[in-house]
Coordinates of C-alpha atoms in Angstrom, one line a residue:
M1 CA 0.1 4.1 15.4
Q2 CA 1.0 2.0 19.1
S3 CA 2.8 3.7 21.3
L4 CA 6.4 3.2 20.4
K5 CA 7.2 1.5 23.8
D6 CA 4.6 -1.0 23.2
L7 CA 6.3 -1.7 19.3
V8 CA 9.5 -2.2 20.1
R9 CA 11.0 -4.7 21.9
P10 CA 10.7 -5.2 25.3
N11 CA 14.8 -6.0 25.6
I12 CA 15.5 -3.2 23.3
W13 CA 13.4 -0.5 24.9
A14 CA 15.3 -1.6 28.5
L15 CA 18.6 -2.3 27.0
E16 CA 21.4 -0.3 28.2
P17 CA 23.9 0.5 25.6
Y18 CA 27.4 -0.2 25.1
S19 CA 29.0 4.0 26.0
C20 CA 32.3 3.8 22.9
A21 CA 35.6 6.2 24.6
R22 CA 34.2 8.6 22.2
D23 CA 30.5 9.9 24.2
E24 CA 31.9 10.5 27.8
F25 CA 34.0 13.6 27.3
K26 CA 31.6 14.8 24.6
G27 CA 30.9 18.3 24.3
R28 CA 34.0 18.9 25.7
D29 CA 37.4 19.8 24.1
A30 CA 40.3 17.7 24.6
H31 CA 43.6 17.0 22.8
V32 CA 45.4 14.6 24.8
F33 CA 43.3 11.1 24.5
L34 CA 44.5 8.8 26.1
D35 CA 41.1 6.9 26.9
A36 CA 40.0 4.1 24.0
N37 CA 43.5 2.5 24.2
E38 CA 44.3 3.8 20.5
S39 CA 48.3 4.6 19.1
P40 CA 49.2 7.5 20.3
Y41 CA 51.1 7.9 16.4
N42 CA 48.9 9.0 13.9
T43 CA 48.7 7.4 10.3
P44 CA 45.8 9.5 10.0
R45 CA 44.0 6.6 10.9
N46 CA 45.1 5.7 14.5
R47 CA 42.1 7.5 16.2
Y48 CA 38.3 5.7 16.3
P49 CA 35.7 7.1 14.1
D50 CA 32.7 9.9 15.3
P51 CA 30.3 6.6 16.3
L52 CA 27.8 8.8 15.8
Q53 CA 28.7 11.1 12.7
E54 CA 27.6 14.5 13.1
K55 CA 29.6 17.0 11.4
L56 CA 28.6 14.7 8.3
K57 CA 25.0 14.4 9.5
I58 CA 24.7 18.6 9.6
R59 CA 26.4 18.6 6.1
L60 CA 23.6 16.2 5.1
A61 CA 20.7 17.8 7.0
Q62 CA 21.1 20.9 4.9
V63 CA 21.3 18.9 1.5
K64 CA 18.5 16.2 2.3
G65 CA 16.3 19.1 4.6
V66 CA 16.1 16.8 7.6
P67 CA 16.9 17.9 10.9
A68 CA 20.6 16.0 12.0
E69 CA 18.7 14.1 15.2
N70 CA 16.0 12.7 12.5
I71 CA 18.7 11.2 10.3
F72 CA 20.8 7.8 11.5
L73 CA 23.7 6.7 8.9
G74 CA 24.4 2.8 8.6
N75 CA 26.9 0.6 7.1
G76 CA 24.9 1.1 3.8
S77 CA 21.1 0.5 3.4
D78 CA 21.1 -3.0 4.6
E79 CA 22.4 -2.0 7.9
A80 CA 18.8 0.4 9.0
I81 CA 17.4 -3.1 6.9
D82 CA 18.3 -5.6 9.9
L83 CA 18.0 -2.4 12.8
V84 CA 14.2 -2.3 12.0
Y85 CA 14.1 -6.2 12.9
R86 CA 16.4 -6.3 15.7
V87 CA 14.5 -3.3 17.4
F88 CA 11.0 -4.0 16.7
C89 CA 10.6 -7.6 16.1
R90 CA 10.8 -10.4 18.4
P91 CA 11.8 -13.8 16.7
C92 CA 9.6 -16.3 16.5
V93 CA 6.6 -14.0 17.5
D94 CA 6.4 -11.2 15.3
N95 CA 5.7 -10.6 11.8
V96 CA 6.3 -8.0 8.9
V97 CA 4.7 -7.4 5.6
A98 CA 5.8 -6.4 2.2
M99 CA 4.8 -6.2 -1.4
D100 CA 6.1 -8.6 -3.4
P101 CA 8.3 -8.8 -5.8
T102 CA 10.5 -6.3 -4.3
Y103 CA 14.3 -5.6 -2.7
G104 CA 15.0 -9.0 -1.5
M105 CA 17.2 -8.2 1.6
Y106 CA 13.6 -7.3 3.4
R107 CA 12.9 -11.4 3.0
V108 CA 16.9 -12.3 3.8
C109 CA 17.0 -10.1 7.1
A110 CA 13.7 -11.6 8.2
D111 CA 15.1 -15.0 7.6
I112 CA 18.1 -13.9 10.0
N113 CA 16.6 -12.1 12.5
D114 CA 13.8 -15.7 12.8
I115 CA 11.0 -13.6 11.6
E116 CA 7.5 -14.5 9.4
Y117 CA 8.0 -12.8 6.4
R118 CA 4.3 -12.1 4.4
A119 CA 4.5 -11.4 0.9
V120 CA 1.6 -9.7 -0.8
Q121 CA 1.6 -9.4 -4.1
L122 CA 1.4 -6.9 -6.1
L123 CA -1.7 -5.6 -8.5
P124 CA -0.9 -5.7 -11.9
G125 CA 0.9 -3.2 -13.5
Y126 CA 2.8 -4.0 -10.6
R127 CA 0.8 -1.8 -8.3
L128 CA 0.8 -1.8 -4.1
D129 CA -2.7 -3.5 -3.1
A130 CA -3.1 -1.4 0.2
D131 CA -6.0 -3.6 1.1
A132 CA -4.5 -6.7 0.5
L133 CA -1.5 -5.5 3.1
L134 CA -3.3 -4.9 6.1
A135 CA -5.2 -7.4 5.3
A136 CA -2.1 -9.8 6.1
A137 CA -1.4 -7.4 9.1
D138 CA -2.5 -8.9 12.8
R139 CA -2.0 -8.2 15.9
N140 CA 1.8 -9.1 15.9
T141 CA 2.7 -7.5 12.4
K142 CA 5.3 -5.0 13.7
V143 CA 6.6 -3.5 9.6
M144 CA 5.8 -2.8 6.4
W145 CA 8.0 -2.8 4.1
I146 CA 7.2 -0.3 0.6
C147 CA 9.5 0.5 -1.7
S148 CA 9.1 3.0 -4.0
P149 CA 10.3 3.5 -6.7
N150 CA 10.5 -0.7 -6.1
N151 CA 13.0 -2.9 -7.2
P152 CA 13.2 -4.7 -9.8
T153 CA 9.7 -3.3 -11.3
G154 CA 11.5 0.8 -11.1
N155 CA 7.9 2.0 -10.6
D156 CA 6.7 4.4 -8.1
M157 CA 3.8 3.5 -5.8
D158 CA 0.9 5.6 -5.8
R159 CA 0.9 7.5 -3.3
K160 CA -2.7 7.4 -2.3
A161 CA -2.7 4.1 -0.9
V162 CA 0.7 4.3 0.5
Q163 CA -0.6 7.2 2.6
R164 CA -3.5 5.3 3.6
L165 CA -1.4 2.5 5.2
L166 CA 0.7 5.2 7.2
T167 CA -2.3 6.7 8.6
E168 CA -4.4 3.2 9.1
F169 CA -1.7 0.6 10.1
Q170 CA -1.0 0.5 13.4
G171 CA 3.2 -0.2 13.2
I172 CA 6.1 0.5 11.9
I173 CA 6.5 1.1 7.5
V174 CA 9.7 1.3 5.6
I175 CA 9.9 3.2 2.5
D176 CA 12.9 2.3 1.1
E177 CA 13.8 5.2 -1.6
A178 CA 17.0 4.4 -2.7
Y179 CA 15.7 5.4 -6.5
S180 CA 13.7 8.4 -5.4
E181 CA 16.6 10.7 -7.2
F182 CA 15.3 9.6 -9.9
S183 CA 11.9 10.2 -9.4
D184 CA 9.2 13.3 -10.3
L185 CA 7.6 12.4 -6.6
V186 CA 8.6 14.9 -3.3
P187 CA 10.8 12.1 -1.7
M188 CA 9.1 11.1 1.6
R189 CA 11.5 12.5 4.1
Q190 CA 9.8 16.1 3.8
Y191 CA 7.0 14.2 5.6
L192 CA 8.3 12.7 8.6
G193 CA 6.6 14.9 11.5
H194 CA 2.8 14.2 9.3
F195 CA 3.9 10.6 10.2
P196 CA 5.4 9.2 13.3
N197 CA 5.1 5.4 12.0
M198 CA 7.5 6.0 9.5
I199 CA 11.1 5.5 8.3
V200 CA 12.3 6.7 4.6
L201 CA 15.6 5.1 3.6
N202 CA 18.0 6.6 1.5
T203 CA 21.8 5.7 -0.2
F204 CA 24.7 6.9 -1.5
S205 CA 25.1 3.9 -3.5
K206 CA 22.2 5.4 -6.5
A207 CA 22.5 9.3 -7.6
W208 CA 25.7 10.3 -5.4
A209 CA 27.5 7.2 -7.4
S210 CA 29.4 6.1 -4.5
A211 CA 28.5 2.4 -3.9
S212 CA 32.0 1.4 -3.0
I213 CA 31.5 3.5 0.4
R214 CA 28.8 1.9 2.2
L215 CA 26.5 4.7 3.4
G216 CA 23.1 4.8 3.7
M217 CA 20.6 6.6 5.4
A218 CA 17.3 6.3 7.4
F219 CA 15.3 9.1 8.3
A220 CA 12.4 8.7 11.3
S221 CA 11.9 10.2 14.4
E222 CA 13.9 11.4 17.0
E223 CA 12.5 8.8 19.0
I224 CA 13.1 5.8 16.7
I225 CA 16.1 7.3 15.9
M226 CA 18.1 7.1 19.5
L227 CA 16.4 3.7 19.3
F228 CA 18.9 2.2 16.4
N229 CA 21.6 4.5 18.0
K230 CA 21.0 2.6 20.6
V231 CA 21.5 -1.0 18.9
K232 CA 24.1 -0.2 16.5
Y233 CA 27.8 -1.0 16.6
P234 CA 29.5 1.3 18.2
Y235 CA 31.2 3.0 15.2
N236 CA 29.2 1.5 12.5
V237 CA 30.3 3.9 10.2
N238 CA 34.2 4.0 9.6
Q239 CA 36.3 8.0 9.3
L240 CA 37.3 6.8 5.9
T241 CA 33.9 6.9 4.3
Q242 CA 32.9 9.6 6.6
N243 CA 35.7 11.6 5.2
A244 CA 34.4 10.3 1.3
A245 CA 30.8 12.1 2.3
M246 CA 32.2 15.1 3.0
E247 CA 33.9 14.9 -0.4
I248 CA 31.0 13.7 -2.0
L249 CA 28.5 16.7 -0.6
Q250 CA 31.0 19.3 -1.7
D251 CA 29.8 19.2 -4.8
I252 CA 26.3 18.6 -5.5
E253 CA 26.2 20.2 -8.8
K254 CA 28.0 17.2 -10.0
S255 CA 25.3 14.5 -8.8
E256 CA 22.4 16.9 -10.0
R257 CA 24.2 16.5 -13.3
W258 CA 24.7 13.0 -13.2
I259 CA 20.8 12.6 -12.2
N260 CA 20.0 14.5 -15.4
M261 CA 21.8 12.6 -17.8
I262 CA 21.0 9.4 -16.9
R263 CA 17.5 10.4 -17.1
A264 CA 17.7 11.5 -20.0
E265 CA 19.4 8.2 -21.4
R266 CA 16.2 6.8 -19.7
L267 CA 14.3 8.5 -21.6
A268 CA 15.8 7.5 -24.6
M269 CA 16.9 3.7 -24.0
L270 CA 12.7 2.6 -23.5
P271 CA 11.2 3.5 -27.4
N272 CA 14.6 1.7 -28.6
L273 CA 14.7 -1.2 -26.0
Q274 CA 10.2 -2.0 -27.1
E275 CA 10.9 -1.4 -30.7
L276 CA 13.7 -4.6 -30.2
P277 CA 11.8 -7.9 -31.9
I278 CA 12.9 -9.6 -28.3
V279 CA 11.5 -7.3 -26.5
K280 CA 7.7 -8.5 -25.5
Q281 CA 7.2 -5.1 -22.8
V282 CA 9.3 -2.9 -21.5
Y283 CA 7.5 -1.2 -18.0
P284 CA 7.3 2.3 -16.5
T285 CA 10.0 3.4 -14.4
S286 CA 10.7 6.3 -11.6
A287 CA 14.7 4.8 -11.3
N288 CA 18.0 4.2 -12.9
F289 CA 16.7 0.7 -14.3
V290 CA 14.1 -0.5 -16.4
L291 CA 12.8 -4.1 -15.9
V292 CA 11.9 -5.6 -19.4
R293 CA 10.1 -8.5 -20.2
V294 CA 11.7 -10.3 -23.3
T295 CA 11.1 -13.8 -25.3
D296 CA 13.7 -16.2 -23.3
A297 CA 15.2 -14.1 -20.5
N298 CA 17.7 -16.8 -19.9
A299 CA 19.0 -17.5 -23.1
I300 CA 19.5 -13.6 -23.6
Y301 CA 20.6 -13.0 -20.0
H302 CA 23.8 -15.8 -21.2
Y303 CA 24.0 -14.2 -24.6
L304 CA 25.2 -11.3 -23.1
V305 CA 27.3 -12.4 -20.0
D306 CA 29.8 -14.2 -23.5
K307 CA 29.6 -10.0 -24.5
G308 CA 30.9 -9.7 -21.7
I309 CA 27.4 -7.7 -21.3
I310 CA 26.1 -8.0 -17.5
V311 CA 22.3 -7.4 -16.8
R312 CA 20.1 -8.7 -14.0
N313 CA 18.0 -11.5 -14.8
R314 CA 14.9 -11.9 -12.8
N315 CA 13.3 -14.7 -14.3
R316 CA 12.8 -16.4 -11.0
V317 CA 11.5 -13.5 -9.4
A318 CA 7.6 -13.5 -7.9
L319 CA 5.4 -11.6 -10.9
C320 CA 8.3 -11.0 -13.4
D321 CA 8.8 -14.6 -15.8
N322 CA 11.2 -13.7 -18.3
C323 CA 12.0 -10.3 -17.2
L324 CA 15.6 -9.2 -17.1
R325 CA 16.4 -5.5 -15.0
I326 CA 18.3 -3.2 -17.2
T327 CA 20.6 -0.2 -14.9
I328 CA 20.9 2.5 -17.8
G329 CA 24.3 3.6 -18.4
T330 CA 26.1 6.0 -19.8
K331 CA 25.8 6.0 -23.5
E332 CA 28.4 3.8 -25.0
E333 CA 27.3 1.7 -22.5
N334 CA 23.6 1.3 -23.5
S335 CA 24.7 2.0 -27.5
E336 CA 26.3 -1.5 -26.8
L337 CA 24.0 -3.0 -25.1
L338 CA 21.5 -2.5 -27.6
G339 CA 23.8 -3.2 -30.6
A340 CA 23.9 -6.8 -28.6
L341 CA 20.2 -7.5 -28.1
R342 CA 19.9 -5.9 -31.7
S343 CA 22.0 -9.6 -33.6
F344 CA 20.1 -11.6 -30.7
Q345 CA 18.8 -14.8 -33.1

């Protein structure tokens, strides 16, 4: 890869970050806080949260097998996605390359930050095209986006192709592993030491069943994490979210049970969907959802809505014509969906 300094926007490299009150006494014991213009009355929400979420990161380091200094926490993974653009990409100058179809926020954040977004279509079977991705890059390509398991297709990207990109591309490669807990592959965060240009995303929204707390994770080199912390808003993760995450992490076995139940339901759902006359193809999945090609996605989607069952219509997404994305629910929810689909005419 290029040197990190050459990849980072010059103004960000030179940026003097905002110093919040809680940063300035770090490492010292204190019991009287008269520095941050907070209310002295404990509600108990009167104090600003830890701006770097240190206790939570220490706990996550134990769970994820990644040192705390290699962890960034944000307001959902979307904050980390936006920070990638703000740290590395110069508006109207630099560009990014991404596989297509994939998670839509990569393009939205590119548009918000005025960055050219180069979409490279996946190969048949939704396979990664490493040659095409590399060919789409030029000297102003700062970032590549890889989602694995991919959203909305559900499949893992081939590891050899991913490793080739990490080796040959000179910029930053972001691997979004929001659904990795449902996959059999070893998470890429375990290989951080091998690839200094890699950022791996993860989330509390899926396997941890905690989408409402809005907590995302990024794993990267200590230098990249420091840049993220330099640019993020001072108190980006509120104390209620930090407390909720600490509580969730006290019962890892519960999360593992949920993952196993979802994987079992996924295994049962696939053949049941495949046997439906309205289903043309059920795609392989390593996520907590399945992409299904049907006879008429628009009609079936609205039919399900009328029955109070909501799936995601992906008919307008590249390479996903007449496709529905169906999240794996409880046994009862899945049975209700299958029953409704069997009655569709």
